[in-house]
mmCIF file of C-alpha atoms and ligand atoms in Angstrom:
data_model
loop_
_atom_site.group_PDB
_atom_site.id
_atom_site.type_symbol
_atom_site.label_atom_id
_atom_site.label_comp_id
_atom_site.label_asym_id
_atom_site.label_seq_id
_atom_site.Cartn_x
_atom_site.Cartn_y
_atom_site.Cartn_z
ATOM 1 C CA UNK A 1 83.442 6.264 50.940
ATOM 2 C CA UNK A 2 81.842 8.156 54.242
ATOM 3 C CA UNK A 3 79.524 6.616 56.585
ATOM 4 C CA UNK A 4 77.864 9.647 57.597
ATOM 5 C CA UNK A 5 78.552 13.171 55.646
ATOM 6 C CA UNK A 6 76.508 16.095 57.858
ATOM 7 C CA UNK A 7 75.876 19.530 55.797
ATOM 8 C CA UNK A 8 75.789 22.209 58.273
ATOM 9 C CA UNK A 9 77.301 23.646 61.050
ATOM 10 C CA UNK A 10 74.141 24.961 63.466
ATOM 11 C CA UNK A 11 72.784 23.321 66.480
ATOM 12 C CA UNK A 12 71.687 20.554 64.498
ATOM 13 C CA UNK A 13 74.743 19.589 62.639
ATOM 14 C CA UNK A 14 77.286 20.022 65.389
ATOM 15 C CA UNK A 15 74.480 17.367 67.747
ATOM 16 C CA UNK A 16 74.297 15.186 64.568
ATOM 17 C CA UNK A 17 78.021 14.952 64.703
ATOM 18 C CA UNK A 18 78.539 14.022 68.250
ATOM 19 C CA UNK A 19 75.647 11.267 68.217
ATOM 20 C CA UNK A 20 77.803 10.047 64.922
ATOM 21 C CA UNK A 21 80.834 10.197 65.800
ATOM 22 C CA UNK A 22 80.041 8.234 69.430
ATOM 23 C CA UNK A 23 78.451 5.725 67.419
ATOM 24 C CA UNK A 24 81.861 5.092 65.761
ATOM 25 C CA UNK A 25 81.066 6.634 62.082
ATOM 26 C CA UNK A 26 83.890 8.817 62.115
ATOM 27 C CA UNK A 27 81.050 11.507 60.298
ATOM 28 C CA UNK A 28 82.456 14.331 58.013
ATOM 29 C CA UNK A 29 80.634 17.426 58.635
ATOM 30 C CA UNK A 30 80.439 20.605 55.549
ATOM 31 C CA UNK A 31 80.814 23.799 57.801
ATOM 32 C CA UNK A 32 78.823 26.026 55.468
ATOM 33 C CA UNK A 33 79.039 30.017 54.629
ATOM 34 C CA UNK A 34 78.101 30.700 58.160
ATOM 35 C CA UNK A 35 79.845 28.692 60.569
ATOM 36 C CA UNK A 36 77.974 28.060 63.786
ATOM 37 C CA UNK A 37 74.616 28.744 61.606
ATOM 38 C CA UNK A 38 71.845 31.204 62.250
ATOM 39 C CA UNK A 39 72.150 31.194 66.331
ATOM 40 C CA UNK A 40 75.656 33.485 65.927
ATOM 41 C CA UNK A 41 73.594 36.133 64.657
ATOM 42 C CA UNK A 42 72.239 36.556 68.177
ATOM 43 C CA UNK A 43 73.357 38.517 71.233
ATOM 44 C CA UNK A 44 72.624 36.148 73.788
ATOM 45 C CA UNK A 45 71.271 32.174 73.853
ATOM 46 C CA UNK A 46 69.457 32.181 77.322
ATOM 47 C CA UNK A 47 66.854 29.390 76.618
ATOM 48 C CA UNK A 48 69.383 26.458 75.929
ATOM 49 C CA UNK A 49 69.049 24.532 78.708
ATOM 50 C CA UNK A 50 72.264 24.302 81.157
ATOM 51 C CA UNK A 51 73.098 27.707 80.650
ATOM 52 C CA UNK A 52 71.339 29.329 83.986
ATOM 53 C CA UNK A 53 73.350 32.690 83.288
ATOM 54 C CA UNK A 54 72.954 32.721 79.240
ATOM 55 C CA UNK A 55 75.718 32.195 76.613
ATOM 56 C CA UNK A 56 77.170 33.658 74.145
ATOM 57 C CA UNK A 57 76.452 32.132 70.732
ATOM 58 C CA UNK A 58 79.785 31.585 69.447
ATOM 59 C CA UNK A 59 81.075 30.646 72.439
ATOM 60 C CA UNK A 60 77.683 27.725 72.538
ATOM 61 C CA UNK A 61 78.748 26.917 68.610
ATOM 62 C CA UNK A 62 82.357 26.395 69.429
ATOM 63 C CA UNK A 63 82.030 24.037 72.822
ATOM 64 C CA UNK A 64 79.443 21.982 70.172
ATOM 65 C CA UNK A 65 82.415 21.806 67.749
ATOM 66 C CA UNK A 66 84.383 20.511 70.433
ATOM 67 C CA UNK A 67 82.590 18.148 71.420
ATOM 68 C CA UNK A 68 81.910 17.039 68.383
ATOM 69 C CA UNK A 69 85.639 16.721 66.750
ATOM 70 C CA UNK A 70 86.619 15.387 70.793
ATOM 71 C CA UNK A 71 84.825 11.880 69.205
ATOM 72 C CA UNK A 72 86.394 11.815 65.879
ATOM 73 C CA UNK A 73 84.066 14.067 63.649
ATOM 74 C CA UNK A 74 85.662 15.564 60.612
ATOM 75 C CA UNK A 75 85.611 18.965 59.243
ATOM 76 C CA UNK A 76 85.526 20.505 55.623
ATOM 77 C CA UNK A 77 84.449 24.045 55.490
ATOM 78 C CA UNK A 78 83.052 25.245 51.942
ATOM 79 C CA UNK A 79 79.939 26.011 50.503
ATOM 80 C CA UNK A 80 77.788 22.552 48.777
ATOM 81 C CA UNK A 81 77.239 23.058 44.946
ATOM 82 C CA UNK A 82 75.787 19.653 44.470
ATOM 83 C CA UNK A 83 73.923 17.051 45.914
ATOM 84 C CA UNK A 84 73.244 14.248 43.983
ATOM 85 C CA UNK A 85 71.089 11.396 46.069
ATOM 86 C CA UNK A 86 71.413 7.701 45.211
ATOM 87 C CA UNK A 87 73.557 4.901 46.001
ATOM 88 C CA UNK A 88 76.060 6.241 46.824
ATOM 89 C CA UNK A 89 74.782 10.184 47.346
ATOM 90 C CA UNK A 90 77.541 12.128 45.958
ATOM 91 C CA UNK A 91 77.995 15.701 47.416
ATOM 92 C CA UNK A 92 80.045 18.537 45.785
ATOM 93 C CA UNK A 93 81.498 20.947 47.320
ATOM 94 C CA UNK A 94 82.435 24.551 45.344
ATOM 95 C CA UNK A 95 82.032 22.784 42.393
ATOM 96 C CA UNK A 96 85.236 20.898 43.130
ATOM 97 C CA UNK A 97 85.558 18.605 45.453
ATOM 98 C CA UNK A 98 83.132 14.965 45.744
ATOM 99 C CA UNK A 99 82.474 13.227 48.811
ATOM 100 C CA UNK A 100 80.400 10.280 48.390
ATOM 101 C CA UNK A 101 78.464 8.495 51.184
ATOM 102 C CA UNK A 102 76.152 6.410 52.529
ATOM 103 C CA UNK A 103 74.203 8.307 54.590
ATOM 104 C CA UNK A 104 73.886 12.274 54.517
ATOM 105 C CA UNK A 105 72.127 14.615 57.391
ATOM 106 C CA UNK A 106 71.037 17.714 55.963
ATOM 107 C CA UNK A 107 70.888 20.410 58.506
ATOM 108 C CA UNK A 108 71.429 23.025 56.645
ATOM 109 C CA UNK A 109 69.381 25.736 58.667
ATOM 110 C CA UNK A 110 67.491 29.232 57.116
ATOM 111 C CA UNK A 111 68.245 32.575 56.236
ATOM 112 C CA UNK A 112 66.763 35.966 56.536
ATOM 113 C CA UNK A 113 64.237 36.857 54.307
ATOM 114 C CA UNK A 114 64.221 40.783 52.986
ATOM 115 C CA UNK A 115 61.254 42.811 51.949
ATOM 116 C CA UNK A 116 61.831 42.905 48.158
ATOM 117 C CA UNK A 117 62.321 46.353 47.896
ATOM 118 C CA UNK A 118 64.922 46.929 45.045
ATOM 119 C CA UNK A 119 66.281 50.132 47.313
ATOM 120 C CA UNK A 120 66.997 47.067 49.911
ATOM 121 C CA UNK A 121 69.561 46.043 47.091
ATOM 122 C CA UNK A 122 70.953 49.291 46.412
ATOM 123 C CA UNK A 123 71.834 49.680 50.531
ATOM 124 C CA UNK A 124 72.696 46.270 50.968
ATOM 125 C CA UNK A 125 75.824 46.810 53.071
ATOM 126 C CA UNK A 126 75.292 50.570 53.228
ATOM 127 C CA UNK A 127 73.077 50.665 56.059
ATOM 128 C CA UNK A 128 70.864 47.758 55.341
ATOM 129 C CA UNK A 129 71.337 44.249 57.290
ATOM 130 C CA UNK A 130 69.317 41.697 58.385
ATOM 131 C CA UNK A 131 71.366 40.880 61.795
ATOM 132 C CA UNK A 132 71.648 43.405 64.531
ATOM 133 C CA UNK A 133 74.742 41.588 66.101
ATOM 134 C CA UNK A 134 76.704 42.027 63.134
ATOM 135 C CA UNK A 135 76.371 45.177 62.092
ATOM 136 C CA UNK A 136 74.765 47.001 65.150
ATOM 137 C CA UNK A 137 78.095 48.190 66.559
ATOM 138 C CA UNK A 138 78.696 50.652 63.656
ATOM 139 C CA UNK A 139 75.461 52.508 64.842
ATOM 140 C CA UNK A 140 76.201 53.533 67.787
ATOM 141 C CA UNK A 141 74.940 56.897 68.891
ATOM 142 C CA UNK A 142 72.727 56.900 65.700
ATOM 143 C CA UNK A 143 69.079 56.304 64.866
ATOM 144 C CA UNK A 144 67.850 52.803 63.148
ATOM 145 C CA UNK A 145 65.063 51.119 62.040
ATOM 146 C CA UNK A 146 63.759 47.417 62.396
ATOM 147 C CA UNK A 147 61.138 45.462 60.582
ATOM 148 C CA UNK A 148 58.642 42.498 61.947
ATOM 149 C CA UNK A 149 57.230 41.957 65.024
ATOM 150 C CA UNK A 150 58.052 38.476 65.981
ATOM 151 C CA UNK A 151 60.688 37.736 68.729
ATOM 152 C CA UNK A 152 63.451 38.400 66.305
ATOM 153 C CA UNK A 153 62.695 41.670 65.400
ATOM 154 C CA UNK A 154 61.928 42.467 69.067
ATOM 155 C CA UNK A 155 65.404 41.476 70.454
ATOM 156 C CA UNK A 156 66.861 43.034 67.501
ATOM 157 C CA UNK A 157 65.116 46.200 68.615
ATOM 158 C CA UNK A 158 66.289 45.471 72.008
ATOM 159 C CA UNK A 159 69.938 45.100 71.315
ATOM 160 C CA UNK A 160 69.824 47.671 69.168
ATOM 161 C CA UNK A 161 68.434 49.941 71.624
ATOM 162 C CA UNK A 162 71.131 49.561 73.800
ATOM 163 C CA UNK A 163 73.612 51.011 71.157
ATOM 164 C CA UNK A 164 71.491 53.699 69.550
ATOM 165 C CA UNK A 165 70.037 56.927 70.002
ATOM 166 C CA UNK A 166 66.955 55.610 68.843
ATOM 167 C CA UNK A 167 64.990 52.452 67.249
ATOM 168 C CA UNK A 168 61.924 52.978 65.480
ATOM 169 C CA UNK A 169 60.260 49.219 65.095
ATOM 170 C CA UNK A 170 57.891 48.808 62.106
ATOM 171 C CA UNK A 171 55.143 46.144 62.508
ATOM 172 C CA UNK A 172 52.859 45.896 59.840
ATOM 173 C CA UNK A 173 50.006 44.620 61.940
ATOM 174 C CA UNK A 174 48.484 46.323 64.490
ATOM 175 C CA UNK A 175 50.117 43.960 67.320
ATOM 176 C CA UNK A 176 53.050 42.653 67.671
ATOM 177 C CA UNK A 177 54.010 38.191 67.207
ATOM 178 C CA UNK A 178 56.244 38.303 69.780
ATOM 179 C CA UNK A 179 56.233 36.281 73.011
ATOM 180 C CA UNK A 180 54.710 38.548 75.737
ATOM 181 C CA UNK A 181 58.282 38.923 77.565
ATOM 182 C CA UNK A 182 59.575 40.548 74.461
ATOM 183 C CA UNK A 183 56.816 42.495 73.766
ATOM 184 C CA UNK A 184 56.856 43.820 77.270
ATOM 185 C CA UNK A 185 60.671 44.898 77.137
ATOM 186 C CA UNK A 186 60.558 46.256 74.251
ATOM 187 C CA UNK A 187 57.251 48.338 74.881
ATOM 188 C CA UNK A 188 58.814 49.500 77.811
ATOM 189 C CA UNK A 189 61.715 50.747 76.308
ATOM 190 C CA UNK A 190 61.545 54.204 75.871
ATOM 191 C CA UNK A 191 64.563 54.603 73.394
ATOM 192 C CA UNK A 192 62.167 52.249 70.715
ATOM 193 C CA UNK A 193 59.135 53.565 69.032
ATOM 194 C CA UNK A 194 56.890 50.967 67.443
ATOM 195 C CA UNK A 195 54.917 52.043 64.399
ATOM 196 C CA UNK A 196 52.272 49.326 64.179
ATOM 197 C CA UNK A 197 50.893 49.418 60.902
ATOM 198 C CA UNK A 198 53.622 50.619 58.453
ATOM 199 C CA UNK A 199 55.097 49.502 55.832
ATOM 200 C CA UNK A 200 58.163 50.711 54.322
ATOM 201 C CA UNK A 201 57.790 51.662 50.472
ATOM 202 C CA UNK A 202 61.593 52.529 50.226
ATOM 203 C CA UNK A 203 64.821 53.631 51.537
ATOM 204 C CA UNK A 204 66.412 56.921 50.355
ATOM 205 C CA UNK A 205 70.012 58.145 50.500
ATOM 206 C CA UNK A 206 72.877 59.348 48.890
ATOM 207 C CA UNK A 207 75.580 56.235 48.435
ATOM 208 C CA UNK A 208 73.856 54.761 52.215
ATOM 209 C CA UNK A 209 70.693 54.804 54.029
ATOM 210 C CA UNK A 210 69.417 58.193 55.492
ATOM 211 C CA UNK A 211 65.943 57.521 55.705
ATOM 212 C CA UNK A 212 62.974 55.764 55.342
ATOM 213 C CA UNK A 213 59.661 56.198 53.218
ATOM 214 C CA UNK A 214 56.658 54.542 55.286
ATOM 215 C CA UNK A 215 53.098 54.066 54.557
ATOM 216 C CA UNK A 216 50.286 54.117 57.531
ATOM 217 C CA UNK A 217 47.549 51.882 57.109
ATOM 218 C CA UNK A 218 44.450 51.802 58.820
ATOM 219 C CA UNK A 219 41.408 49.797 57.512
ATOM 220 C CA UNK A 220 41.286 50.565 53.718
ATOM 221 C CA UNK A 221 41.072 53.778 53.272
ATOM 222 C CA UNK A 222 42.812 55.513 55.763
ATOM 223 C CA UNK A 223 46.717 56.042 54.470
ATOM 224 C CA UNK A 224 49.425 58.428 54.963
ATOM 225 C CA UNK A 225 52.577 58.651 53.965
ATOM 226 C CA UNK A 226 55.517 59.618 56.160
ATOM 227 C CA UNK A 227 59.022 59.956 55.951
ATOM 228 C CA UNK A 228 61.647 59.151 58.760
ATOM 229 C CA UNK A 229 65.553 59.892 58.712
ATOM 230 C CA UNK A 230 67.401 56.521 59.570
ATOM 231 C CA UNK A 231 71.138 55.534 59.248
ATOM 232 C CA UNK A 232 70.571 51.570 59.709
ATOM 233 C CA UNK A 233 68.003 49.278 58.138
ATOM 234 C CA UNK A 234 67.207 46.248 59.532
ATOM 235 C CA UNK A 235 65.381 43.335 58.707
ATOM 236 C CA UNK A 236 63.988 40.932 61.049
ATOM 237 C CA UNK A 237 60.608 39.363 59.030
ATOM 238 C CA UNK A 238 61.463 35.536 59.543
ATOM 239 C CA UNK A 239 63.863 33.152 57.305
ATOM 240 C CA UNK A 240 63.258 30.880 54.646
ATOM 241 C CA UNK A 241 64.900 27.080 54.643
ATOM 242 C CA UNK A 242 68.062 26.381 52.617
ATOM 243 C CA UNK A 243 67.078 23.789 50.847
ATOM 244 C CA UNK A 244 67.401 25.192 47.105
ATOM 245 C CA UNK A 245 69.667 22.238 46.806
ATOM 246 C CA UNK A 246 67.219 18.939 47.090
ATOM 247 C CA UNK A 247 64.149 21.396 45.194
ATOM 248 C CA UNK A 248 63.991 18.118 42.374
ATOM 249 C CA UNK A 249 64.989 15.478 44.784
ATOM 250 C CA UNK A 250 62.934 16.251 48.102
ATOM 251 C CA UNK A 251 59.288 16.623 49.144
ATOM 252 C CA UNK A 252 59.329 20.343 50.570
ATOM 253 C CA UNK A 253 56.439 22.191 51.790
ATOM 254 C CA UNK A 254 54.855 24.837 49.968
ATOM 255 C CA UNK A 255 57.597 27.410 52.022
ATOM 256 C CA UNK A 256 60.493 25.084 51.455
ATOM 257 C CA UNK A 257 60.458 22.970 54.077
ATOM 258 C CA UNK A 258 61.775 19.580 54.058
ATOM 259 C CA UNK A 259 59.345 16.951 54.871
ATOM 260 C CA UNK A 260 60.420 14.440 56.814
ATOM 261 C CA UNK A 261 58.736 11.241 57.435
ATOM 262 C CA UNK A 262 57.465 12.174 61.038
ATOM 263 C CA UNK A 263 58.430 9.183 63.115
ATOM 264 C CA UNK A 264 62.081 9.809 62.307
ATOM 265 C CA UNK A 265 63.866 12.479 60.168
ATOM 266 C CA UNK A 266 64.074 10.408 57.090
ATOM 267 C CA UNK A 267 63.323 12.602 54.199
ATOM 268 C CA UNK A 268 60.913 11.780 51.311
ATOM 269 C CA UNK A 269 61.398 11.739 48.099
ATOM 270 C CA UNK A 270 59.617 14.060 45.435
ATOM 271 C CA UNK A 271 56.720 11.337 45.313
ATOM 272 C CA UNK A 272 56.663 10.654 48.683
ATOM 273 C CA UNK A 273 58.704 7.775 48.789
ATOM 274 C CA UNK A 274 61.498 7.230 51.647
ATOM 275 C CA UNK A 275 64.842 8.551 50.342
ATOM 276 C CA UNK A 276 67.025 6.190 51.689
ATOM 277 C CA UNK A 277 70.019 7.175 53.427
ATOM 278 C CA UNK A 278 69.197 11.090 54.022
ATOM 279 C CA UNK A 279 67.714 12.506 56.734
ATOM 280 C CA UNK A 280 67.199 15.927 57.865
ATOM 281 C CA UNK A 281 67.537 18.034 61.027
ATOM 282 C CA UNK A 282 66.998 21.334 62.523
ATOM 283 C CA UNK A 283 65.643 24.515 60.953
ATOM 284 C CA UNK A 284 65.954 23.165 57.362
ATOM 285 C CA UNK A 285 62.927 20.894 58.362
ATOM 286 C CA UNK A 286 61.243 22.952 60.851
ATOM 287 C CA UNK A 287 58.401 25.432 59.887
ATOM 288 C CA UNK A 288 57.114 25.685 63.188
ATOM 289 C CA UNK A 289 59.666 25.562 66.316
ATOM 290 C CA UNK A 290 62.805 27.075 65.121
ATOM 291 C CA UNK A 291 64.622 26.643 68.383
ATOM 292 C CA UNK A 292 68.523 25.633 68.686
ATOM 293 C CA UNK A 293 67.349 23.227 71.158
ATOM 294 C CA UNK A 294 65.148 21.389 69.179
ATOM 295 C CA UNK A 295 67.565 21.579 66.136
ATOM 296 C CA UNK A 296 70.072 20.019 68.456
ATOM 297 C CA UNK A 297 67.324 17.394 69.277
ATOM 298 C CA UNK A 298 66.598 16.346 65.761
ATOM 299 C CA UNK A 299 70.082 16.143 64.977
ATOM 300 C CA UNK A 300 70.310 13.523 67.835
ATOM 301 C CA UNK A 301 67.283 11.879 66.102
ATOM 302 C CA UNK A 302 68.654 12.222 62.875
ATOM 303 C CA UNK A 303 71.928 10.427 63.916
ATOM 304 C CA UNK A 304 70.138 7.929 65.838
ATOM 305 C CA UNK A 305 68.510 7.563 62.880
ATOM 306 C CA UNK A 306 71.409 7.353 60.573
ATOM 307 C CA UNK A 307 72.968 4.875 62.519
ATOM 308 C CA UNK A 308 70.665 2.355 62.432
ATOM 309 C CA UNK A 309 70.334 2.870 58.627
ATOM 310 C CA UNK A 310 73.717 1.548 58.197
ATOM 311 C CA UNK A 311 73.272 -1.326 60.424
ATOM 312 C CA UNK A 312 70.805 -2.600 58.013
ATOM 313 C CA UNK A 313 73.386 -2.213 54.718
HETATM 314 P P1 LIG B 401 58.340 35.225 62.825
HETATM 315 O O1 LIG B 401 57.897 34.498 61.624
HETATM 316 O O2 LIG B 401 57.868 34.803 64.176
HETATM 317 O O3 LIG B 401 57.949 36.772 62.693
HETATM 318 C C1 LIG B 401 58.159 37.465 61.511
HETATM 319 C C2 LIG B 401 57.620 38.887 61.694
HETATM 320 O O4 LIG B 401 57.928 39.610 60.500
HETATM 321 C C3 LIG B 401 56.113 38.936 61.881
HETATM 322 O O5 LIG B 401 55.775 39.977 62.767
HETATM 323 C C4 LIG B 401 55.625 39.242 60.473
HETATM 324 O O6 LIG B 401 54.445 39.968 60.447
HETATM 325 C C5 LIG B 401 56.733 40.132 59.960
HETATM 326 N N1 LIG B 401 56.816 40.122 58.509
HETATM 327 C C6 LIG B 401 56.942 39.049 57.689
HETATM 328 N N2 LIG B 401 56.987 39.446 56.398
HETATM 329 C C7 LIG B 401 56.892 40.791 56.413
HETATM 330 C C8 LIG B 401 56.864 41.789 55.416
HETATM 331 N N3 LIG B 401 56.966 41.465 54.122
HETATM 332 N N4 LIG B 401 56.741 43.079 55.791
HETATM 333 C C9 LIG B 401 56.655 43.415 57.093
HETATM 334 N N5 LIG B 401 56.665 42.534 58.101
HETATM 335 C C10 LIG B 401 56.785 41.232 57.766
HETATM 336 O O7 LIG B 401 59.943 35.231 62.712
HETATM 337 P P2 LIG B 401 61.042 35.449 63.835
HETATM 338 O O8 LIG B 401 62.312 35.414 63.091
HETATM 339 O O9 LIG B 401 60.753 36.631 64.661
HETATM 340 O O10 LIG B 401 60.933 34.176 64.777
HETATM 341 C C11 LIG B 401 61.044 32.858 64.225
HETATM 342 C C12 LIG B 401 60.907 31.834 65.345
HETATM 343 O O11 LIG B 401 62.040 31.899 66.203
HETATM 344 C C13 LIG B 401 59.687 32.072 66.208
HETATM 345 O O12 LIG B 401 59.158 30.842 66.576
HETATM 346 C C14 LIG B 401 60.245 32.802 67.396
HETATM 347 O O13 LIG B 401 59.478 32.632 68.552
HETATM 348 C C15 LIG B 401 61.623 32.170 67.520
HETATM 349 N N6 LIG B 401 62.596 33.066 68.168
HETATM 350 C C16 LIG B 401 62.804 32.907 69.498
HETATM 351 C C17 LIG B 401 63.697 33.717 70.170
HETATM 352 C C18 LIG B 401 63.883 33.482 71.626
HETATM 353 O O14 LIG B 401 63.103 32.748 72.195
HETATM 354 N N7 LIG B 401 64.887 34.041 72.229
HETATM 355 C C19 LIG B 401 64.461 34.759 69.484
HETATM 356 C C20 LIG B 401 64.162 34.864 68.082
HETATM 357 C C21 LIG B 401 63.267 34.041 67.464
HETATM 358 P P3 LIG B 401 53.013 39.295 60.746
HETATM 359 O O15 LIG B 401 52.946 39.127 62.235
HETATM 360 O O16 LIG B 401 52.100 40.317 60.204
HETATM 361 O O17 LIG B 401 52.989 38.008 59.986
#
């Protein structure tokens, strides 16, 4: 029997763990499908505070996994199948293995979200991505494209724009969501072209990506239809919240969202009820914020909260 069994590996599992493991539970922490979570599909972390010069993502994730096995925390890496909450919660992992435990953190973060487009599917991997970082490096010297407007999609166009020939950035509103320092750099970039008001309506290509199908839209009546040769898709329109897994045992939002109680990162049950025993941290739980900082913060919370939990078995 665990104490304290933490699913994820992002900011929020790795602070979970060393708030845990100080307080002497010896946690167990599932290191998912992406280890270090969403943050490694970034260039640069230079808003984490303590890091005056920036820091490289995987470098942040693996002092956090340091730190966090220096104090006894476990790790299993695999990909959860099951969770099934009670007393104990029992959690499975690729359909094989069964922890059980008293208390569970979920912090098991978001992923990108794609457009829908079943030519999306057909590319997947052939020129279309949803992280920059990844997959930038094989277009070097070449032209791409990048969807959304929010901060993501502008530092995606940034980085990108330091590989390529050229970025074209397609917002479908007529401004861009981004915080005004992103929107300035990447306005004043001259290798990125922002086409505000496009959508795409498909990608064409023979075996990969070549180019793009867009449609302008101005007011309702005012549409054209233009075509522009790409060799690199990418997506950058926000993330939904991993939390298929607790969809009949959890009160999400409408978007997927855990709820959590609001005084402490307790989760609720389907009715609204405390669900004793599990709490939640970091983007899983977060609709609004979405900042490793304040996933590592409500992992500490979560712990904290964990902890004292236990006490009162
Ligand atoms: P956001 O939700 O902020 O932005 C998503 C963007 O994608 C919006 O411009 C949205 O358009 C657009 N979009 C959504 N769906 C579609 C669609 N179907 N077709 C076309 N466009 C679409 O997500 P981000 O991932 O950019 O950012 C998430 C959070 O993380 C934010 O709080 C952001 O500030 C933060 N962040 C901070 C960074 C930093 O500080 N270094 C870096 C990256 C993210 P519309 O505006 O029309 O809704």
């Amino acid at each position: 029997m665990e104490n304290i069994v933490i699913i994820g590996s992002g900011p929020a599992g790795y602070t979970a763990a060393i708030y845990a493991a100080r307080a002497n539970h010896q946690p167990l922490l599932i290191e998912g499908p992406q280890l270090g979570g969403q943050l490694t599909t970034t260039t640069e972390v230079e808003n984490f505070p303590g890091y005056p010069d920036g820091v490289e993502p995987y470098q942040m994730m693996e002092d956090l996994r340091r730190q966090a096995e220096r104090f006894g925390t476990r790790f299993v890496s695999g990909v959860v199948t099951k969770v099934e909450l009670g007393n104990p919660h029992r959690i499975t992992v690729e359909d094989t293995d069964i922890y059980e435990t008293k208390a569970v953190i979920i912090a098991t973060g978001a992923s990108a979200k794609y457009l829908g487009l079943p030519s999306e599917q057909t590319y997947r991997g052939h020129g279309v991505s949803a992280c920059a970082t990844c997959d930038g490096f094989f277009y070097r010297k070449k032209t791409v494209a990048v969807v959304g407007g929010g901060d993501t999609a502008c530092e995606e166009a940034q980085y990108l724009a330091g590989l390529c020939e050229k970025v074209y950035l397609i917002v479908r509103k007529p401004f861009l969501r981004a915080s005004q320092i992103m929107q300035d750099r990447v306005l004043n970039n001259p290798k990125i072209e922002v086409l505000f008001e496009h959508n795409t309506l498909q990608l064409t290509g023979e075996g990969k990506v070549q180019g793009a199908d867009l449609i302008y839209r101005k007011g309702e009546i005012d549409e054209q239809i233009h075509h522009i040769d790409i060799d690199g898709f990418f997506l950058a329109i926000g993330h939904h919240p991993n939390t298929q897994l607790f969809a009949d045992s959890l009160a999400r939002n409408e978007e997927g969202y855990l709820l959590v109680d609001g005084v402490t990162q307790q989760c609720l049950t389907t009715n609204k009820q405390i669900a004793h025993g599990v709490f939640a941290a970091g983007d899983c739980c977060d609709p609004h914020y979405r900042q490793a900082i304040v996933a590592a913060g409500s992992g500490c919370k979560a712990a904290i909260d964990a902890d004292k939990y236990l006490k009162t078995l």
